[in-house]
Amino acid sequence: MSNSKRETRTALLFVSPWIIGFLVFLAYPLSASIYYSFCNYSVLKAPVWVGMANYRNLVQDDVFRTTLVNTLIYALMSLPVGMAVAIGLAMMLNAKIKGQTIYRTIFYVPSLVPGVPLAVLWLWVFNGKQGIINAVLQPLLDHVASALSIVGFHGHLNAPQWLSDAAWAKPALVIMSAWGAGNAMLIYLAGLQDVPQPLYEAADLDGAGWWSKTWNVTLPMLSPVILFNGIMGIIGALQVFTIPYIMFPGGSPARSTYFYAMYLYDNAFVYLKMGYACAMGWIMFAITVILTVAAHKLSDRYVHYGGS
Amino acid sequence: MDIRKLTMPAMALVLFYCVYQSEKLTRVENPPGPIHITYWEKWTEFEGDAIRAVVDEYNRKQNKVHVDLLTVSDIEKKTLLAVSGGNPPDVAGLYGPNVAQYADDHAVMELDAYCKQYNITRDNYIPIYFDIGYYNGHVYSLPTTPASTALHYNKQLFREAGLDPEKPPVTIEEMDQLAEKVVTRKNGHIDKSGFMPAEPGWWNWGWGFVFGGRLWDPATGKITANCPENIRAYNWVRSYTDRYGASELSTFRSGFGNFSSPQNAFLSGKVAMEMQGVWMYNFIDQYAPGMEKPVLNWAAVPFPHPADRPDLAETTFADEDILVIPRGSRHPKEAFEFIAYVQSQEGMELLCMGQRKHSPLAKVSPDFIKKHPNPYITVFSELPKNKNVISPPKIGIWPEYQAEMNAAFEQVALGKKTAKEALDYVQNRVSLMNEDYQAQLKARKEAGQ
């Protein structure tokens, strides 16, 4: 046996746990789920081929549409908020000040808290009566109301019922999602440190201020990282599950927080419509691919790679 | 020969040897003594202790079967996956409303032959508690602990509102009036309330029953979500929204804590009247001892009925936890022997006393009632014996149907839809769903599955 062949064989042997794991736990279930999406399948019985029926039914399913719209709205709201918070934090933490590493740790730590305890914690934060947010907000609103009474406004300004008002439940989740910005923040921070110093020096010579430097140097140089985090953000937002599942059972109030992944889960494991759930999974995959490709296309115009 | 050539085979050998040894350690081959059966149950804390006592007693009494009790969360899903994986427990403690869905999917075994062998018949039980496990002409499950519901009310709040605490409402209309009198406000917002249809929220789908409605017709299999009684019930729900305002009610409700906490709306004296089950006493005992001592400040009475429907007096929701033998159980015979013990008066009273419920059996020892800590236990044990006892519909799509009814309730309670609009929608959607489901069942039957 030649040396290179032996090396190949040894290499394959060493990666074999991963290959086997990939085939058994990823490739097989993935391809099986394509097949199941064309079947009536309840997990317990052999799947029965039904052709496009699941996809046809999905098109006509109001709840499917509701969950899809809810999810897209959530993604549309949480993505910019998450990005702004992460970039803002990264830029502040990039400042050369005393205790920099401590601040970095402090702002990163929240993203280590697992979803379930986080959801339980925020249930209290958002509590309409005893919640800390409204405890701060309500007196503020009262002051605003009394100030407005000068211009003829007479009435109460009530702090939002975050958890029980259909209009405020999604914004509440968006606020929460910013809590987990730590990971993206870390990546932005790495990106910021890659921005070549000479560019700033050149900008200084041209008399650029902070805003002008941020807009013309930092953000363009950061754009590949923004693109990456944007795509990861889209994927994450479309899959939102754990926190609304705990905080808003059944997508209450009035299904305003019933998200795509929650409906998929209910179909698969509560209603035992695994075929239907698989079809939903593949539609979500298609949507994710489309959005990712769109993000890439868009990026051709706005993203600047350092090397090119 | 190059010794290095042997490295790989040697490593493989070592690996195989390790696997062999570890398997040898963990595998018990034909253990001497009793046959071990696995029993998955969902209960924890004092409820878990109660079933543990029953299992211990059973294991002590005989030496043929040994029950290994395992506490499992999300039990209905995990049992299902274990069945489909071909490695289920021998006995599983599921929920009553699971029966139809699991029987349709052949996830649980028919118990008719065993019941006959052990002489377990409907006559042994308060009928509804046997019927919950009876589906399409077969017994699929037998009860563990039952539940029934009644109006729970807070006598202290009655007194504060100048009402007679010994005169609970008999009709829905009376209840609405009393409820209005209990309401107090602070800074213009509701601070205490008499009654709220959305509290505790477990029967949002079921208010129609209280007005004589049904969710499906067992004879024809048709969905009846928008029958006039159900619409009347949701109109009644809506009347609370119209009286107090949707946002005012949600502001008030948002101050409540978890059910299982002292901030529970009923336990913290925020809501004076609630429909609750036999379990409520346990929470009063744990979180609101002040309602019990020094004077009994709460009571449980039959839930009110509409004034024009005296025939609906004493309507109660019956539900129960159940034991099933999942398909694929390795020792179904031994599994049933254990189930039969739980169905005996001795086993059942040990369990139900431990969980402080009533017994689903027709025969109850006088001591059981006498020693029972719940001061109103006879209310709960007598209510399910009357004709107005109801239980969730036995149809395979019930989980989806229930989700739709709950969504409709919320839309009505939030004032987004009228009762008729919301229920017409459910009727259409669930009817289609049901037709689809029945067609699938038929297709499968024809395919011989």
mmCIF file of N, CA and C in Angstrom, chain B residues 80-140:
data_model
loop_
_atom_site.group_PDB
_atom_site.id
_atom_site.type_symbol
_atom_site.label_atom_id
_atom_site.label_comp_id
_atom_site.label_asym_id
_atom_site.label_seq_id
_atom_site.Cartn_x
_atom_site.Cartn_y
_atom_site.Cartn_z
ATOM 1 N N LEU B 80 -45.066 7.771 23.798
ATOM 2 C CA LEU B 80 -45.338 7.605 22.379
ATOM 3 C C LEU B 80 -44.057 7.299 21.611
ATOM 4 N N LEU B 81 -43.007 8.089 21.891
ATOM 5 C CA LEU B 81 -41.755 7.884 21.173
ATOM 6 C C LEU B 81 -41.144 6.539 21.552
ATOM 7 N N ALA B 82 -41.317 6.151 22.828
ATOM 8 C CA ALA B 82 -40.786 4.860 23.252
ATOM 9 C C ALA B 82 -41.527 3.732 22.542
ATOM 10 N N VAL B 83 -42.841 3.893 22.344
ATOM 11 C CA VAL B 83 -43.605 2.861 21.642
ATOM 12 C C VAL B 83 -43.126 2.774 20.199
ATOM 13 N N SER B 84 -42.955 3.940 19.555
ATOM 14 C CA SER B 84 -42.542 3.886 18.161
ATOM 15 C C SER B 84 -41.116 3.379 18.037
ATOM 16 N N GLY B 85 -40.312 3.567 19.078
ATOM 17 C CA GLY B 85 -38.961 3.041 19.066
ATOM 18 C C GLY B 85 -38.898 1.569 19.449
ATOM 19 N N GLY B 86 -40.034 1.004 19.830
ATOM 20 C CA GLY B 86 -40.082 -0.425 20.145
ATOM 21 C C GLY B 86 -39.557 -0.775 21.519
ATOM 22 N N ASN B 87 -39.422 0.203 22.404
ATOM 23 C CA ASN B 87 -38.900 -0.105 23.738
ATOM 24 C C ASN B 87 -39.686 0.632 24.810
ATOM 25 N N PRO B 88 -40.994 0.382 24.885
ATOM 26 C CA PRO B 88 -41.817 1.150 25.826
ATOM 27 C C PRO B 88 -41.757 0.560 27.231
ATOM 28 N N PRO B 89 -42.220 1.317 28.218
ATOM 29 C CA PRO B 89 -42.366 0.746 29.561
ATOM 30 C C PRO B 89 -43.516 -0.259 29.540
ATOM 31 N N ASP B 90 -43.624 -1.061 30.602
ATOM 32 C CA ASP B 90 -44.705 -2.052 30.648
ATOM 33 C C ASP B 90 -46.017 -1.417 31.073
ATOM 34 N N VAL B 91 -45.910 -0.393 31.920
ATOM 35 C CA VAL B 91 -47.100 0.341 32.337
ATOM 36 C C VAL B 91 -46.765 1.827 32.214
ATOM 37 N N ALA B 92 -47.725 2.632 31.734
ATOM 38 C CA ALA B 92 -47.488 4.071 31.668
ATOM 39 C C ALA B 92 -48.676 4.803 32.250
ATOM 40 N N GLY B 93 -48.400 5.860 32.994
ATOM 41 C CA GLY B 93 -49.460 6.667 33.595
ATOM 42 C C GLY B 93 -49.725 7.899 32.752
ATOM 43 N N LEU B 94 -50.715 7.819 31.865
ATOM 44 C CA LEU B 94 -51.017 8.937 30.961
ATOM 45 C C LEU B 94 -52.192 9.751 31.500
ATOM 46 N N TYR B 95 -52.784 10.567 30.617
ATOM 47 C CA TYR B 95 -53.933 11.402 30.964
ATOM 48 C C TYR B 95 -55.185 10.875 30.250
ATOM 49 N N GLY B 96 -56.332 11.022 30.889
ATOM 50 C CA GLY B 96 -57.578 10.517 30.319
ATOM 51 C C GLY B 96 -57.818 10.911 28.868
ATOM 52 N N PRO B 97 -57.662 12.204 28.527
ATOM 53 C CA PRO B 97 -57.967 12.603 27.154
ATOM 54 C C PRO B 97 -57.005 12.033 26.108
ATOM 55 N N ASN B 98 -55.938 11.338 26.523
ATOM 56 C CA ASN B 98 -55.040 10.721 25.542
ATOM 57 C C ASN B 98 -55.639 9.490 24.893
ATOM 58 N N VAL B 99 -56.656 8.885 25.526
ATOM 59 C CA VAL B 99 -57.074 7.531 25.141
ATOM 60 C C VAL B 99 -57.414 7.413 23.658
ATOM 61 N N ALA B 100 -58.319 8.283 23.150
ATOM 62 C CA ALA B 100 -58.791 8.114 21.772
ATOM 63 C C ALA B 100 -57.629 8.199 20.786
ATOM 64 N N GLN B 101 -56.816 9.244 20.959
ATOM 65 C CA GLN B 101 -55.714 9.456 20.029
ATOM 66 C C GLN B 101 -54.745 8.271 20.041
ATOM 67 N N TYR B 102 -54.438 7.794 21.241
ATOM 68 C CA TYR B 102 -53.450 6.716 21.348
ATOM 69 C C TYR B 102 -54.033 5.377 20.900
ATOM 70 N N ALA B 103 -55.334 5.188 21.126
ATOM 71 C CA ALA B 103 -55.965 3.950 20.682
ATOM 72 C C ALA B 103 -56.042 3.931 19.156
ATOM 73 N N ASP B 104 -56.404 5.077 18.554
ATOM 74 C CA ASP B 104 -56.453 5.154 17.091
ATOM 75 C C ASP B 104 -55.112 4.781 16.479
ATOM 76 N N ASP B 105 -54.053 5.158 17.147
ATOM 77 C CA ASP B 105 -52.725 4.886 16.611
ATOM 78 C C ASP B 105 -52.144 3.565 17.108
ATOM 79 N N HIS B 106 -52.968 2.790 17.774
ATOM 80 C CA HIS B 106 -52.522 1.479 18.289
ATOM 81 C C HIS B 106 -51.299 1.619 19.176
ATOM 82 N N ALA B 107 -51.232 2.702 19.927
ATOM 83 C CA ALA B 107 -50.080 2.889 20.804
ATOM 84 C C ALA B 107 -50.285 2.170 22.131
ATOM 85 N N VAL B 108 -51.555 1.882 22.449
ATOM 86 C CA VAL B 108 -51.845 1.219 23.728
ATOM 87 C C VAL B 108 -52.639 -0.060 23.481
ATOM 88 N N MET B 109 -52.524 -1.011 24.400
ATOM 89 C CA MET B 109 -53.164 -2.312 24.197
ATOM 90 C C MET B 109 -54.604 -2.307 24.680
ATOM 91 N N GLU B 110 -55.397 -3.171 24.057
ATOM 92 C CA GLU B 110 -56.755 -3.376 24.543
ATOM 93 C C GLU B 110 -56.685 -4.245 25.793
ATOM 94 N N LEU B 111 -57.475 -3.875 26.790
ATOM 95 C CA LEU B 111 -57.366 -4.573 28.073
ATOM 96 C C LEU B 111 -58.571 -5.480 28.356
ATOM 97 N N ASP B 112 -59.450 -5.641 27.354
ATOM 98 C CA ASP B 112 -60.711 -6.361 27.607
ATOM 99 C C ASP B 112 -60.497 -7.746 28.224
ATOM 100 N N ALA B 113 -59.584 -8.513 27.610
ATOM 101 C CA ALA B 113 -59.405 -9.897 28.070
ATOM 102 C C ALA B 113 -58.915 -9.928 29.512
ATOM 103 N N TYR B 114 -57.967 -9.048 29.813
ATOM 104 C CA TYR B 114 -57.442 -8.998 31.181
ATOM 105 C C TYR B 114 -58.533 -8.588 32.171
ATOM 106 N N CYS B 115 -59.320 -7.584 31.771
ATOM 107 C CA CYS B 115 -60.380 -7.103 32.665
ATOM 108 C C CYS B 115 -61.319 -8.263 33.013
ATOM 109 N N LYS B 116 -61.616 -9.055 31.991
ATOM 110 C CA LYS B 116 -62.509 -10.187 32.197
ATOM 111 C C LYS B 116 -61.879 -11.166 33.189
ATOM 112 N N GLN B 117 -60.602 -11.434 32.952
ATOM 113 C CA GLN B 117 -59.886 -12.390 33.793
ATOM 114 C C GLN B 117 -59.870 -11.944 35.252
ATOM 115 N N TYR B 118 -59.695 -10.646 35.465
ATOM 116 C CA TYR B 118 -59.612 -10.142 36.838
ATOM 117 C C TYR B 118 -60.955 -9.638 37.352
ATOM 118 N N ASN B 119 -61.990 -9.865 36.530
ATOM 119 C CA ASN B 119 -63.337 -9.462 36.932
ATOM 120 C C ASN B 119 -63.442 -7.957 37.217
ATOM 121 N N ILE B 120 -62.830 -7.186 36.343
ATOM 122 C CA ILE B 120 -62.917 -5.730 36.476
ATOM 123 C C ILE B 120 -63.976 -5.251 35.494
ATOM 124 N N THR B 121 -65.072 -4.725 35.992
ATOM 125 C CA THR B 121 -66.152 -4.289 35.110
ATOM 126 C C THR B 121 -66.540 -2.858 35.429
ATOM 127 N N ARG B 122 -67.399 -2.317 34.577
ATOM 128 C CA ARG B 122 -67.870 -0.941 34.754
ATOM 129 C C ARG B 122 -68.536 -0.773 36.113
ATOM 130 N N ASP B 123 -69.173 -1.863 36.600
ATOM 131 C CA ASP B 123 -69.892 -1.781 37.872
ATOM 132 C C ASP B 123 -68.973 -1.471 39.053
ATOM 133 N N ASN B 124 -67.685 -1.767 38.898
ATOM 134 C CA ASN B 124 -66.764 -1.506 40.008
ATOM 135 C C ASN B 124 -66.539 -0.017 40.224
ATOM 136 N N TYR B 125 -66.917 0.798 39.224
ATOM 137 C CA TYR B 125 -66.503 2.205 39.226
ATOM 138 C C TYR B 125 -67.688 3.149 39.279
ATOM 139 N N ILE B 126 -67.400 4.401 39.623
ATOM 140 C CA ILE B 126 -68.325 5.480 39.292
ATOM 141 C C ILE B 126 -68.262 5.517 37.766
ATOM 142 N N PRO B 127 -69.385 5.303 37.067
ATOM 143 C CA PRO B 127 -69.318 4.953 35.637
ATOM 144 C C PRO B 127 -68.427 5.836 34.773
ATOM 145 N N ILE B 128 -68.476 7.159 34.985
ATOM 146 C CA ILE B 128 -67.710 8.041 34.099
ATOM 147 C C ILE B 128 -66.216 7.707 34.130
ATOM 148 N N TYR B 129 -65.746 7.259 35.296
ATOM 149 C CA TYR B 129 -64.311 7.000 35.412
ATOM 150 C C TYR B 129 -63.889 5.725 34.703
ATOM 151 N N PHE B 130 -64.847 4.848 34.457
ATOM 152 C CA PHE B 130 -64.556 3.689 33.615
ATOM 153 C C PHE B 130 -64.682 4.095 32.147
ATOM 154 N N ASP B 131 -65.706 4.909 31.868
ATOM 155 C CA ASP B 131 -66.007 5.272 30.473
ATOM 156 C C ASP B 131 -64.883 6.065 29.809
ATOM 157 N N ILE B 132 -64.154 6.845 30.583
ATOM 158 C CA ILE B 132 -63.075 7.639 29.987
ATOM 159 C C ILE B 132 -62.061 6.736 29.281
ATOM 160 N N GLY B 133 -61.853 5.544 29.822
ATOM 161 C CA GLY B 133 -60.896 4.620 29.210
ATOM 162 C C GLY B 133 -61.514 3.672 28.196
ATOM 163 N N TYR B 134 -62.812 3.828 27.969
ATOM 164 C CA TYR B 134 -63.528 2.927 27.080
ATOM 165 C C TYR B 134 -63.757 3.623 25.760
ATOM 166 N N TYR B 135 -63.283 3.013 24.658
ATOM 167 C CA TYR B 135 -63.327 3.717 23.376
ATOM 168 C C TYR B 135 -63.541 2.708 22.264
ATOM 169 N N ASN B 136 -64.477 2.991 21.383
ATOM 170 C CA ASN B 136 -64.764 2.104 20.243
ATOM 171 C C ASN B 136 -64.987 0.650 20.660
ATOM 172 N N GLY B 137 -65.661 0.456 21.784
ATOM 173 C CA GLY B 137 -65.980 -0.907 22.200
ATOM 174 C C GLY B 137 -64.881 -1.654 22.919
ATOM 175 N N HIS B 138 -63.800 -0.953 23.275
ATOM 176 C CA HIS B 138 -62.720 -1.634 24.003
ATOM 177 C C HIS B 138 -62.279 -0.823 25.214
ATOM 178 N N VAL B 139 -61.777 -1.543 26.210
ATOM 179 C CA VAL B 139 -61.152 -0.875 27.342
ATOM 180 C C VAL B 139 -59.683 -0.658 27.000
ATOM 181 N N TYR B 140 -59.230 0.596 27.036
ATOM 182 C CA TYR B 140 -57.829 0.871 26.745
ATOM 183 C C TYR B 140 -57.060 1.319 27.979
#
